[in-house]
Amino acid sequence: MSYVREMIELAIRKNPAEPEFHQAVQEVLLSIEPVFDRRPEYRQKSILERFIEPERVIMFRVPWFDDHGRMNVNRGFRIQFSSALGPYKGGLRFHPTVNLGILKFLAFEQILKNSLTTLPIGAGKGGSDFDPKGKSDSEVMRFCQSFMTELYRHIGPNADVPAGDIGVGGREIGFLFGQYKRLCREFSGVLTGKATNWGGSLIRPEATGYGSVYFAQNMLTTRHEGLEGKVCTVSGSGNVSQYTVKKLIELGAKCVSLSDSNGTIYDPSGIDAEKLAYVMELKNIRRGRIRDYAEKYPGVEYREGDRPWGIKCDCAFPSATQNEISEEDAKRLVGNGCMLVSEGANMPTVPDGVDVFLENKILYGPGKAANAGGVAVSALEMAQNSQRLSWPSEEVDNRLRGIMRSIHQASHAASEEYGDPGNLVMGANIAGFVKVADAMLDQGLV
Ligand code: NDP
């Protein structure tokens, strides 16, 4: 059995009941298999055995009182997967579906993503099965304070710097930061995604969505095309989706969908700046459901329980969650003439769906490359915090564009070097992996 197959079996055997983690390990390891013929020292030095084993997993109880004085208990996690390239870095997710396997898959993907950004950051991920939906601000605050009361001992500006993810936006980062500061008596860059008036970076809220669109532009350039006039479908309606739509509107594309976990809206006339402002108010302030959009604007269809992938489009931007594009959805997208998929979400396409995209040679940007803009600007936020300076938005945006260009270039170059030009799944995984593996070799058996 090959080294890679042995390691996939090992990961499955040692981590039962973690299907998402198995899926991520399998996808990555199979695509980097050709590297081991050229670099036998990786096997001799047990690089993969170490690469699939987190450096540390922290799991803890989070007790909190709700507004009725009832006691609640959630589970908190922080996975510190790899510090080969820098302090652990990756978001916190608050969602009822959160479990150990999902966070391990996310932290594992983060290793390669962070490596691709060209910036000095290791990889982690964390969160809780707490559901912020329907909770009051005071409940969310009490939960965040209790969560940080355990987490603070494990993080620090040079050790582990969490950020936001699903269910963790500016409000939650503020509450988490406040409690960290109170417990540690220091004002430091321990979290990213902070508000700009107290240490956040300009362009951080926009970065993942903008980055995914910049990545799409880079892919289109290889076919001498642009985004102007393209019909685009976007899933989700949270942070990544909102700024994906914003940048697409700015570049002259027409976005026709958004969704949430209840359903999808289809707006054939396109989401314009005014409608997007309504969505941002609906989701970020009123915390309502996307179905309200269809009630507000005429000519809009609401598809309960559906995802946007049956809608005809040129480009698709999955930006909600993992495994939201099935093999069937991928076939429908390709059958309807979709030429590009840029993944704002993490692992939104199931493996068989990815095969459909690759076989049909559409432009396909896997999440770890296409959505790396968020963590890249988080790393720029860390740099600004260390300097105690704040860079203008043009500077951050220009750096973001440059980083997305270099991620595309590195992934494309690796796909050519390993004999499958344009296969950015393979290219991104190899380019990200080799850098981490070489750092691990340099740092000895740790
Ligand atoms: P938000 O919480 O702001 O938005 C998430 C959106 O996805 C919401 O519309 C939510 O709907 C929907 N969603 C969540 N879970 C499900 C589900 N199980 N089924 C259907 N819809 C769902 O999160 P973000 O926009 O920050 O994150 C979206 C994706 O992007 C995630 O995969 C995240 O890991 C990834 N990502 C985010 C980065 C960032 O900087 N924020 C960086 C890199 C990747 P509802 O409100 O109904 O739950």
CSV table of C-alpha atoms and ligand atoms in Angstrom, one decimal:
chain,number,residue,atom,x,y,z
A,1,MET,CA,0.0,0.0,0.0
A,2,SER,CA,1.3,3.5,-0.8
A,3,TYR,CA,2.4,5.9,2.0
A,4,VAL,CA,-0.6,8.1,1.2
A,5,ARG,CA,-3.1,5.3,1.4
A,6,GLU,CA,-1.6,4.0,4.6
A,7,MET,CA,-2.0,7.5,6.1
A,8,ILE,CA,-5.6,7.8,5.0
A,9,GLU,CA,-6.4,4.5,6.7
A,10,LEU,CA,-4.6,5.6,9.8
A,11,ALA,CA,-6.5,8.9,10.0
A,12,ILE,CA,-9.8,7.0,9.6
A,13,ARG,CA,-8.9,4.4,12.2
A,14,LYS,CA,-7.6,6.8,14.8
A,15,ASN,CA,-10.5,9.3,14.4
A,16,PRO,CA,-13.7,7.4,14.3
A,17,ALA,CA,-17.0,9.3,13.8
A,18,GLU,CA,-15.3,12.3,12.2
A,19,PRO,CA,-16.5,12.0,8.5
A,20,GLU,CA,-15.6,15.6,7.5
A,21,PHE,CA,-12.1,15.2,8.8
A,22,HIS,CA,-11.7,11.9,6.9
A,23,GLN,CA,-13.0,13.6,3.8
A,24,ALA,CA,-10.6,16.5,4.0
A,25,VAL,CA,-7.6,14.2,4.8
A,26,GLN,CA,-8.5,12.0,1.9
A,27,GLU,CA,-9.0,14.8,-0.6
A,28,VAL,CA,-5.7,16.5,0.3
A,29,LEU,CA,-3.5,13.4,0.6
A,30,LEU,CA,-4.6,11.8,-2.7
A,31,SER,CA,-3.9,15.0,-4.6
A,32,ILE,CA,-0.4,15.5,-3.1
A,33,GLU,CA,0.6,11.8,-3.8
A,34,PRO,CA,3.0,12.7,-6.7
A,35,VAL,CA,5.1,14.8,-4.3
A,36,PHE,CA,6.4,11.7,-2.4
A,37,ASP,CA,8.2,10.2,-5.4
A,38,ARG,CA,10.2,13.4,-5.7
A,39,ARG,CA,10.7,14.0,-2.0
A,40,PRO,CA,11.4,10.6,-0.3
A,41,GLU,CA,12.7,12.3,2.8
A,42,TYR,CA,9.1,13.3,3.7
A,43,ARG,CA,8.3,9.6,4.3
A,44,GLN,CA,11.6,8.9,6.1
A,45,LYS,CA,10.9,11.8,8.5
A,46,SER,CA,7.3,10.7,9.1
A,47,ILE,CA,6.0,14.1,7.8
A,48,LEU,CA,2.4,12.8,7.0
A,49,GLU,CA,2.1,11.0,10.4
A,50,ARG,CA,2.7,14.4,12.0
A,51,PHE,CA,0.8,16.4,9.4
A,52,ILE,CA,-2.5,14.6,10.1
A,53,GLU,CA,-2.2,14.7,13.9
A,54,PRO,CA,-3.1,18.1,15.5
A,55,GLU,CA,-0.4,19.4,17.8
A,56,ARG,CA,-3.1,20.0,20.5
A,57,VAL,CA,-6.9,19.6,20.9
A,58,ILE,CA,-8.6,21.6,23.7
A,59,MET,CA,-12.3,20.8,24.6
A,60,PHE,CA,-14.1,22.4,27.4
A,61,ARG,CA,-17.4,23.1,29.1
A,62,VAL,CA,-19.1,26.5,28.6
A,63,PRO,CA,-21.8,27.2,31.2
A,64,TRP,CA,-23.9,30.3,30.9
A,65,PHE,CA,-27.2,31.8,32.1
A,66,ASP,CA,-29.9,32.7,29.7
A,67,ASP,CA,-32.3,35.7,30.1
A,68,HIS,CA,-34.7,33.6,32.1
A,69,GLY,CA,-32.1,32.6,34.6
A,70,ARG,CA,-31.8,29.1,33.3
A,71,MET,CA,-28.5,27.4,33.2
A,72,ASN,CA,-27.2,26.2,29.8
A,73,VAL,CA,-24.1,24.2,29.0
A,74,ASN,CA,-22.4,24.1,25.6
A,75,ARG,CA,-19.1,22.6,24.5
A,76,GLY,CA,-16.2,24.7,23.4
A,77,PHE,CA,-13.2,23.7,21.3
A,78,ARG,CA,-9.9,24.9,20.0
A,79,ILE,CA,-7.8,22.8,17.6
A,80,GLN,CA,-4.2,23.9,17.5
A,81,PHE,CA,-3.3,21.9,14.4
A,82,SER,CA,0.1,23.2,13.1
A,83,SER,CA,2.6,25.9,14.2
A,84,ALA,CA,5.1,25.1,11.5
A,85,LEU,CA,4.8,28.5,9.9
A,86,GLY,CA,3.7,30.7,12.7
A,87,PRO,CA,1.2,31.2,15.6
A,88,TYR,CA,-2.0,29.1,15.2
A,89,LYS,CA,-4.5,31.1,13.2
A,90,GLY,CA,-8.0,30.4,12.2
A,91,GLY,CA,-11.6,31.3,13.0
A,92,LEU,CA,-14.1,30.4,15.7
A,93,ARG,CA,-17.5,29.0,14.6
A,94,PHE,CA,-20.6,29.2,16.7
A,95,HIS,CA,-23.3,26.9,15.1
A,96,PRO,CA,-25.4,24.0,16.5
A,97,THR,CA,-23.8,21.6,14.0
A,98,VAL,CA,-20.2,22.2,15.4
A,99,ASN,CA,-18.4,19.1,16.6
A,100,LEU,CA,-14.9,17.9,16.9
A,101,GLY,CA,-14.7,16.3,13.4
A,102,ILE,CA,-15.9,19.4,11.7
A,103,LEU,CA,-13.4,21.7,13.5
A,104,LYS,CA,-10.6,19.3,12.8
A,105,PHE,CA,-11.4,19.3,9.1
A,106,LEU,CA,-11.5,23.1,9.1
A,107,ALA,CA,-8.2,23.4,11.1
A,108,PHE,CA,-6.5,20.8,8.7
A,109,GLU,CA,-7.6,22.8,5.6
A,110,GLN,CA,-6.4,25.9,7.3
A,111,ILE,CA,-2.8,24.6,7.3
A,112,LEU,CA,-2.6,24.7,3.6
A,113,LYS,CA,-4.7,27.8,3.2
A,114,ASN,CA,-2.5,29.8,5.6
A,115,SER,CA,0.6,28.4,3.9
A,116,LEU,CA,-0.6,29.7,0.5
A,117,THR,CA,-1.1,33.2,1.8
A,118,THR,CA,2.7,33.7,1.9
A,119,LEU,CA,2.3,35.1,5.4
A,120,PRO,CA,3.9,33.6,8.6
A,121,ILE,CA,0.8,31.9,10.2
A,122,GLY,CA,0.2,28.4,11.5
A,123,ALA,CA,-3.2,26.8,11.6
A,124,GLY,CA,-6.0,26.4,14.1
A,125,LYS,CA,-9.8,26.4,14.4
A,126,GLY,CA,-12.3,26.5,17.2
A,127,GLY,CA,-15.8,27.2,18.3
A,128,SER,CA,-18.9,25.9,20.0
A,129,ASP,CA,-22.2,24.2,19.3
A,130,PHE,CA,-23.8,27.3,20.7
A,131,ASP,CA,-26.4,28.8,18.4
A,132,PRO,CA,-26.5,32.6,18.4
A,133,LYS,CA,-29.7,32.7,16.3
A,134,GLY,CA,-32.6,33.9,18.4
A,135,LYS,CA,-30.4,34.8,21.4
A,136,SER,CA,-30.4,38.3,22.9
A,137,ASP,CA,-27.3,40.5,22.9
A,138,SER,CA,-26.9,39.9,26.6
A,139,GLU,CA,-27.1,36.1,26.2
A,140,VAL,CA,-24.5,36.2,23.4
A,141,MET,CA,-22.3,38.4,25.7
A,142,ARG,CA,-22.6,36.0,28.6
A,143,PHE,CA,-21.9,33.0,26.4
A,144,CYS,CA,-18.8,34.7,24.9
A,145,GLN,CA,-17.5,35.7,28.3
A,146,SER,CA,-17.8,32.2,29.6
A,147,PHE,CA,-16.2,30.8,26.5
A,148,MET,CA,-13.2,33.1,26.8
A,149,THR,CA,-12.9,32.4,30.5
A,150,GLU,CA,-11.5,29.0,29.5
A,151,LEU,CA,-10.0,29.9,26.1
A,152,TYR,CA,-7.8,32.8,27.3
A,153,ARG,CA,-5.2,30.4,28.8
A,154,HIS,CA,-4.5,28.8,25.5
A,155,ILE,CA,-4.2,31.8,23.2
A,156,GLY,CA,-2.1,34.9,22.9
A,157,PRO,CA,-0.8,37.3,20.2
A,158,ASN,CA,2.3,35.2,19.6
A,159,ALA,CA,0.7,31.8,20.3
A,160,ASP,CA,-2.7,31.5,18.8
A,161,VAL,CA,-4.8,34.3,17.3
A,162,PRO,CA,-8.5,33.3,16.6
A,163,ALA,CA,-10.8,35.2,14.3
A,164,GLY,CA,-14.5,34.9,13.3
A,165,ASP,CA,-16.3,32.3,11.2
A,166,ILE,CA,-19.9,31.2,10.9
A,167,GLY,CA,-21.9,32.8,13.7
A,168,VAL,CA,-18.9,34.8,15.0
A,169,GLY,CA,-18.9,38.4,13.6
A,170,GLY,CA,-18.0,41.8,14.9
A,171,ARG,CA,-20.4,41.6,17.9
A,172,GLU,CA,-19.0,38.3,19.2
A,173,ILE,CA,-15.3,39.3,18.6
A,174,GLY,CA,-16.0,42.4,20.7
A,175,PHE,CA,-17.4,40.4,23.6
A,176,LEU,CA,-14.6,37.8,23.4
A,177,PHE,CA,-11.9,40.5,23.2
A,178,GLY,CA,-13.4,42.4,26.2
A,179,GLN,CA,-13.3,39.3,28.4
A,180,TYR,CA,-9.7,38.4,27.3
A,181,LYS,CA,-8.5,41.9,28.1
A,182,ARG,CA,-10.1,41.8,31.5
A,183,LEU,CA,-8.6,38.4,32.4
A,184,CYS,CA,-5.1,39.0,31.0
A,185,ARG,CA,-4.8,42.8,31.8
A,186,GLU,CA,-3.4,43.4,28.3
A,187,PHE,CA,-4.6,45.1,25.2
A,188,SER,CA,-3.0,43.0,22.4
A,189,GLY,CA,-3.7,41.7,19.0
A,190,VAL,CA,-5.1,38.3,20.3
A,191,LEU,CA,-8.1,38.2,18.0
A,192,THR,CA,-8.6,39.5,14.5
A,193,GLY,CA,-11.8,40.8,13.0
A,194,LYS,CA,-11.9,43.6,15.6
A,195,ALA,CA,-13.7,46.8,15.0
A,196,THR,CA,-11.6,49.4,13.2
A,197,ASN,CA,-11.8,51.9,16.0
A,198,TRP,CA,-10.0,49.6,18.5
A,199,GLY,CA,-7.4,47.7,16.5
A,200,GLY,CA,-9.2,46.1,13.6
A,201,SER,CA,-7.9,46.3,10.0
A,202,LEU,CA,-9.8,48.1,7.3
A,203,ILE,CA,-11.0,45.7,4.6
A,204,ARG,CA,-11.1,42.7,7.1
A,205,PRO,CA,-14.9,42.3,6.9
A,206,GLU,CA,-14.7,42.5,3.1
A,207,ALA,CA,-11.6,40.4,2.7
A,208,THR,CA,-13.0,36.8,2.2
A,209,GLY,CA,-15.7,37.9,-0.2
A,210,TYR,CA,-13.5,40.3,-2.1
A,211,GLY,CA,-10.7,37.8,-2.2
A,212,SER,CA,-12.9,35.1,-3.7
A,213,VAL,CA,-14.0,37.5,-6.4
A,214,TYR,CA,-10.3,38.5,-7.1
A,215,PHE,CA,-9.5,34.8,-7.3
A,216,ALA,CA,-12.2,34.4,-9.9
A,217,GLN,CA,-10.8,37.2,-11.9
A,218,ASN,CA,-7.4,35.6,-11.9
A,219,MET,CA,-8.9,32.3,-13.1
A,220,LEU,CA,-10.9,34.1,-15.8
A,221,THR,CA,-7.8,35.9,-17.0
A,222,THR,CA,-6.3,32.5,-18.1
A,223,ARG,CA,-9.2,32.3,-20.6
A,224,HIS,CA,-9.0,36.0,-21.5
A,225,GLU,CA,-12.3,36.7,-19.9
A,226,GLY,CA,-13.7,39.1,-17.2
A,227,LEU,CA,-16.6,39.3,-14.8
A,228,GLU,CA,-18.5,42.1,-16.5
A,229,GLY,CA,-21.9,41.0,-17.6
A,230,LYS,CA,-21.6,37.5,-16.1
A,231,VAL,CA,-24.6,36.1,-14.3
A,232,CYS,CA,-23.6,34.9,-10.9
A,233,THR,CA,-25.2,32.7,-8.2
A,234,VAL,CA,-24.1,33.2,-4.6
A,235,SER,CA,-25.2,31.0,-1.6
A,236,GLY,CA,-25.4,32.1,2.0
A,237,SER,CA,-26.2,35.6,3.1
A,238,GLY,CA,-23.7,36.2,5.8
A,239,ASN,CA,-20.3,38.0,5.8
A,240,VAL,CA,-18.7,36.2,2.9
A,241,SER,CA,-21.8,36.3,0.7
A,242,GLN,CA,-22.5,39.9,1.3
A,243,TYR,CA,-19.0,41.2,0.3
A,244,THR,CA,-18.9,38.7,-2.6
A,245,VAL,CA,-22.0,40.3,-4.0
A,246,LYS,CA,-20.7,43.8,-3.3
A,247,LYS,CA,-17.5,43.3,-5.3
A,248,LEU,CA,-19.4,41.5,-8.1
A,249,ILE,CA,-21.8,44.4,-8.4
A,250,GLU,CA,-18.8,46.8,-8.5
A,251,LEU,CA,-17.2,44.8,-11.3
A,252,GLY,CA,-20.4,44.8,-13.4
A,253,ALA,CA,-21.6,41.2,-12.8
A,254,LYS,CA,-25.2,40.3,-12.1
A,255,CYS,CA,-25.9,38.4,-8.9
A,256,VAL,CA,-29.2,36.6,-8.9
A,257,SER,CA,-29.3,34.6,-5.7
A,258,LEU,CA,-28.7,34.4,-2.0
A,259,SER,CA,-29.7,31.8,0.6
A,260,ASP,CA,-29.7,30.8,4.2
A,261,SER,CA,-30.3,27.5,6.0
A,262,ASN,CA,-34.1,27.8,5.3
A,263,GLY,CA,-34.1,28.6,1.6
A,264,THR,CA,-32.9,30.5,-1.5
A,265,ILE,CA,-34.1,33.7,-3.2
A,266,TYR,CA,-33.9,34.0,-7.0
A,267,ASP,CA,-33.9,37.6,-8.2
A,268,PRO,CA,-33.7,37.5,-12.0
A,269,SER,CA,-33.4,41.2,-12.3
A,270,GLY,CA,-30.2,41.1,-10.1
A,271,ILE,CA,-29.3,42.2,-6.6
A,272,ASP,CA,-28.2,45.9,-6.8
A,273,ALA,CA,-26.5,48.1,-4.2
A,274,GLU,CA,-29.8,49.2,-2.7
A,275,LYS,CA,-31.0,45.6,-2.3
A,276,LEU,CA,-27.7,44.5,-0.9
A,277,ALA,CA,-27.9,47.3,1.8
A,278,TYR,CA,-31.3,45.8,2.7
A,279,VAL,CA,-29.8,42.3,3.0
A,280,MET,CA,-27.0,43.7,5.2
A,281,GLU,CA,-29.5,45.4,7.5
A,282,LEU,CA,-31.7,42.3,7.5
A,283,LYS,CA,-28.9,39.9,8.4
A,284,ASN,CA,-26.5,41.9,10.5
A,285,ILE,CA,-28.8,44.1,12.5
A,286,ARG,CA,-32.3,42.6,12.5
A,287,ARG,CA,-30.9,39.0,12.2
A,288,GLY,CA,-33.9,38.0,10.0
A,289,ARG,CA,-34.4,35.4,7.3
A,290,ILE,CA,-33.6,35.7,3.6
A,291,ARG,CA,-37.3,34.9,2.7
A,292,ASP,CA,-38.1,38.5,3.8
A,293,TYR,CA,-36.2,39.7,0.7
A,294,ALA,CA,-38.8,37.9,-1.6
A,295,GLU,CA,-41.6,39.6,0.3
A,296,LYS,CA,-40.0,43.0,-0.1
A,297,TYR,CA,-39.0,43.0,-3.8
A,298,PRO,CA,-41.4,42.1,-6.6
A,299,GLY,CA,-40.4,39.5,-9.2
A,300,VAL,CA,-38.3,37.6,-6.7
A,301,GLU,CA,-38.9,33.9,-6.1
A,302,TYR,CA,-38.3,32.2,-2.7
A,303,ARG,CA,-37.4,28.5,-2.8
A,304,GLU,CA,-38.0,27.0,0.6
A,305,GLY,CA,-35.4,24.4,1.5
A,306,ASP,CA,-33.6,24.8,-1.8
A,307,ARG,CA,-30.0,25.8,-2.7
A,308,PRO,CA,-29.1,28.1,-5.6
A,309,TRP,CA,-27.4,25.5,-7.9
A,310,GLY,CA,-30.4,24.8,-10.2
A,311,ILE,CA,-30.4,28.5,-11.3
A,312,LYS,CA,-28.7,29.1,-14.7
A,313,CYS,CA,-25.5,31.0,-14.3
A,314,ASP,CA,-22.0,31.7,-15.7
A,315,CYS,CA,-20.2,31.7,-12.3
A,316,ALA,CA,-21.1,30.3,-8.9
A,317,PHE,CA,-19.8,31.5,-5.6
A,318,PRO,CA,-20.7,29.0,-2.8
A,319,SER,CA,-20.3,31.0,0.4
A,320,ALA,CA,-22.4,29.3,3.1
A,321,THR,CA,-21.1,26.1,4.5
A,322,GLN,CA,-19.4,22.7,3.8
A,323,ASN,CA,-20.9,20.1,1.5
A,324,GLU,CA,-23.5,22.4,0.1
A,325,ILE,CA,-22.9,21.4,-3.5
A,326,SER,CA,-23.7,17.7,-4.1
A,327,GLU,CA,-22.6,15.7,-7.1
A,328,GLU,CA,-26.1,16.2,-8.6
A,329,ASP,CA,-25.8,20.0,-8.0
A,330,ALA,CA,-22.4,20.1,-9.7
A,331,LYS,CA,-23.8,18.3,-12.7
A,332,ARG,CA,-26.7,20.8,-12.9
A,333,LEU,CA,-24.3,23.7,-12.7
A,334,VAL,CA,-22.1,22.4,-15.5
A,335,GLY,CA,-25.2,21.3,-17.5
A,336,ASN,CA,-26.6,24.8,-17.3
A,337,GLY,CA,-23.3,26.3,-18.7
A,338,CYS,CA,-21.6,27.4,-15.5
A,339,MET,CA,-17.9,28.0,-16.4
A,340,LEU,CA,-16.5,29.0,-13.0
A,341,VAL,CA,-16.8,28.1,-9.4
A,342,SER,CA,-15.0,30.1,-6.7
A,343,GLU,CA,-15.4,28.7,-3.2
A,344,GLY,CA,-15.9,31.4,-0.6
A,345,ALA,CA,-17.0,28.7,1.9
A,346,ASN,CA,-14.8,26.0,3.2
A,347,MET,CA,-15.2,22.6,1.4
A,348,PRO,CA,-18.6,23.5,0.0
A,349,THR,CA,-18.4,20.9,-2.8
A,350,VAL,CA,-18.5,17.1,-2.0
A,351,PRO,CA,-15.6,15.1,-3.5
A,352,ASP,CA,-17.7,13.6,-6.3
A,353,GLY,CA,-18.9,17.1,-7.2
A,354,VAL,CA,-15.2,18.3,-7.4
A,355,ASP,CA,-14.6,15.5,-9.8
A,356,VAL,CA,-17.4,16.7,-12.0
A,357,PHE,CA,-15.9,20.2,-12.1
A,358,LEU,CA,-12.4,18.9,-12.9
A,359,GLU,CA,-13.6,16.4,-15.6
A,360,ASN,CA,-15.5,19.2,-17.3
A,361,LYS,CA,-12.5,21.5,-17.1
A,362,ILE,CA,-14.4,24.4,-15.7
A,363,LEU,CA,-12.5,27.1,-13.8
A,364,TYR,CA,-12.6,25.7,-10.3
A,365,GLY,CA,-11.1,27.6,-7.3
A,366,PRO,CA,-11.1,25.3,-4.2
A,367,GLY,CA,-11.9,27.1,-0.9
A,368,LYS,CA,-8.4,26.9,0.6
A,369,ALA,CA,-7.2,29.0,-2.3
A,370,ALA,CA,-10.2,31.1,-3.2
A,371,ASN,CA,-11.3,32.1,0.3
A,372,ALA,CA,-7.8,32.6,1.7
A,373,GLY,CA,-8.2,36.4,1.5
A,374,GLY,CA,-9.9,36.5,4.9
A,375,VAL,CA,-7.1,34.9,6.8
A,376,ALA,CA,-4.6,36.9,4.8
A,377,VAL,CA,-6.0,40.2,5.9
A,378,SER,CA,-6.3,38.8,9.4
A,379,ALA,CA,-2.5,38.3,9.2
A,380,LEU,CA,-2.2,41.9,8.0
A,381,GLU,CA,-4.3,42.9,11.0
A,382,MET,CA,-1.7,41.1,13.2
A,383,ALA,CA,1.1,43.0,11.5
A,384,GLN,CA,-0.6,46.4,12.0
A,385,ASN,CA,-1.3,45.5,15.7
A,386,SER,CA,2.4,44.6,16.2
A,387,GLN,CA,3.4,48.0,14.6
A,388,ARG,CA,0.6,49.8,16.6
A,389,LEU,CA,-0.4,51.3,13.3
A,390,SER,CA,-3.4,51.3,11.0
A,391,TRP,CA,-2.9,51.1,7.2
A,392,PRO,CA,-5.3,52.9,4.8
A,393,SER,CA,-7.9,50.7,3.1
A,394,GLU,CA,-6.3,51.1,-0.4
A,395,GLU,CA,-3.0,49.7,1.0
A,396,VAL,CA,-4.8,46.7,2.6
A,397,ASP,CA,-6.9,46.1,-0.5
A,398,ASN,CA,-3.9,46.3,-2.8
A,399,ARG,CA,-2.0,43.8,-0.7
A,400,LEU,CA,-5.1,41.5,-0.7
A,401,ARG,CA,-5.2,41.7,-4.5
A,402,GLY,CA,-1.5,40.9,-4.7
A,403,ILE,CA,-1.9,37.9,-2.3
A,404,MET,CA,-4.8,36.4,-4.3
A,405,ARG,CA,-2.8,36.8,-7.5
A,406,SER,CA,0.2,35.0,-5.9
A,407,ILE,CA,-2.0,32.2,-4.5
A,408,HIS,CA,-3.4,31.7,-8.0
A,409,GLN,CA,0.0,31.8,-9.6
A,410,ALA,CA,1.6,29.4,-7.1
A,411,SER,CA,-1.4,26.9,-7.4
A,412,HIS,CA,-1.3,27.1,-11.2
A,413,ALA,CA,2.5,26.7,-11.4
A,414,ALA,CA,2.3,23.6,-9.1
A,415,SER,CA,-0.5,22.1,-11.3
A,416,GLU,CA,1.8,22.6,-14.3
A,417,GLU,CA,4.9,21.2,-12.6
A,418,TYR,CA,3.0,18.1,-11.5
A,419,GLY,CA,1.5,17.4,-15.0
A,420,ASP,CA,-2.2,18.5,-14.6
A,421,PRO,CA,-2.3,22.2,-15.7
A,422,GLY,CA,-5.2,24.1,-14.4
A,423,ASN,CA,-6.1,21.6,-11.7
A,424,LEU,CA,-6.0,24.0,-8.8
A,425,VAL,CA,-7.1,21.4,-6.3
A,426,MET,CA,-3.9,19.6,-6.8
A,427,GLY,CA,-1.9,22.8,-7.4
A,428,ALA,CA,-3.1,24.5,-4.2
A,429,ASN,CA,-2.6,21.4,-2.1
A,430,ILE,CA,0.9,20.8,-3.3
A,431,ALA,CA,2.1,24.4,-3.2
A,432,GLY,CA,0.7,24.7,0.4
A,433,PHE,CA,2.0,21.4,1.6
A,434,VAL,CA,5.6,21.6,0.4
A,435,LYS,CA,6.2,24.8,2.3
A,436,VAL,CA,4.8,23.4,5.5
A,437,ALA,CA,6.6,20.0,5.1
A,438,ASP,CA,10.0,21.8,4.5
A,439,ALA,CA,9.4,23.9,7.6
A,440,MET,CA,8.7,20.7,9.6
A,441,LEU,CA,11.9,19.2,8.3
A,442,ASP,CA,13.9,22.2,9.4
A,443,GLN,CA,12.4,22.3,12.9
A,444,GLY,CA,13.2,18.6,13.8
A,445,LEU,CA,10.9,16.1,15.3
A,446,VAL,CA,8.3,18.2,17.2
B,1,NDP,P1,-21.9,33.8,8.5
B,1,NDP,O1,-22.3,33.2,9.8
B,1,NDP,O2,-21.7,35.3,8.4
B,1,NDP,O3,-22.9,33.3,7.3
B,1,NDP,C1,-23.1,32.0,7.1
B,1,NDP,C2,-24.2,31.8,6.0
B,1,NDP,O4,-24.3,30.5,5.7
B,1,NDP,C3,-25.6,32.2,6.6
B,1,NDP,O5,-26.4,32.7,5.5
B,1,NDP,C4,-26.1,30.9,7.1
B,1,NDP,O6,-27.5,30.8,7.1
B,1,NDP,C5,-25.6,29.9,6.0
B,1,NDP,N1,-25.4,28.6,6.6
B,1,NDP,C6,-24.6,28.2,7.7
B,1,NDP,N2,-24.7,26.9,8.0
B,1,NDP,C7,-25.6,26.4,7.0
B,1,NDP,C8,-26.1,25.2,6.8
B,1,NDP,N3,-25.7,24.1,7.5
B,1,NDP,N4,-26.9,25.0,5.7
B,1,NDP,C9,-27.3,26.1,4.9
B,1,NDP,N5,-26.8,27.3,5.1
B,1,NDP,C10,-26.0,27.5,6.2
B,1,NDP,O7,-20.5,33.0,8.1
B,1,NDP,P2,-19.4,33.5,7.1
B,1,NDP,O8,-20.0,34.2,5.9
B,1,NDP,O9,-18.3,34.1,7.8
B,1,NDP,O10,-18.9,32.0,6.6
B,1,NDP,C11,-19.4,31.4,5.4
B,1,NDP,C12,-18.5,30.3,4.9
B,1,NDP,O11,-17.2,30.9,4.6
B,1,NDP,C13,-18.1,29.2,6.0
B,1,NDP,O12,-17.9,28.0,5.3
B,1,NDP,C14,-16.8,29.7,6.5
B,1,NDP,O13,-16.0,28.7,7.1
B,1,NDP,C15,-16.1,30.3,5.3
B,1,NDP,N6,-15.1,31.3,5.5
B,1,NDP,C16,-15.3,32.4,6.2
B,1,NDP,C17,-14.3,33.3,6.4
B,1,NDP,C18,-14.6,34.7,7.0
B,1,NDP,O14,-13.7,35.5,7.0
B,1,NDP,N7,-15.7,34.9,7.6
B,1,NDP,C19,-12.9,33.1,5.9
B,1,NDP,C20,-12.8,31.9,5.1
B,1,NDP,C21,-13.9,31.0,5.0
B,1,NDP,P3,-28.2,30.8,8.6
B,1,NDP,O15,-28.2,32.2,9.0
B,1,NDP,O16,-29.6,30.4,8.2
B,1,NDP,O17,-27.5,29.8,9.4
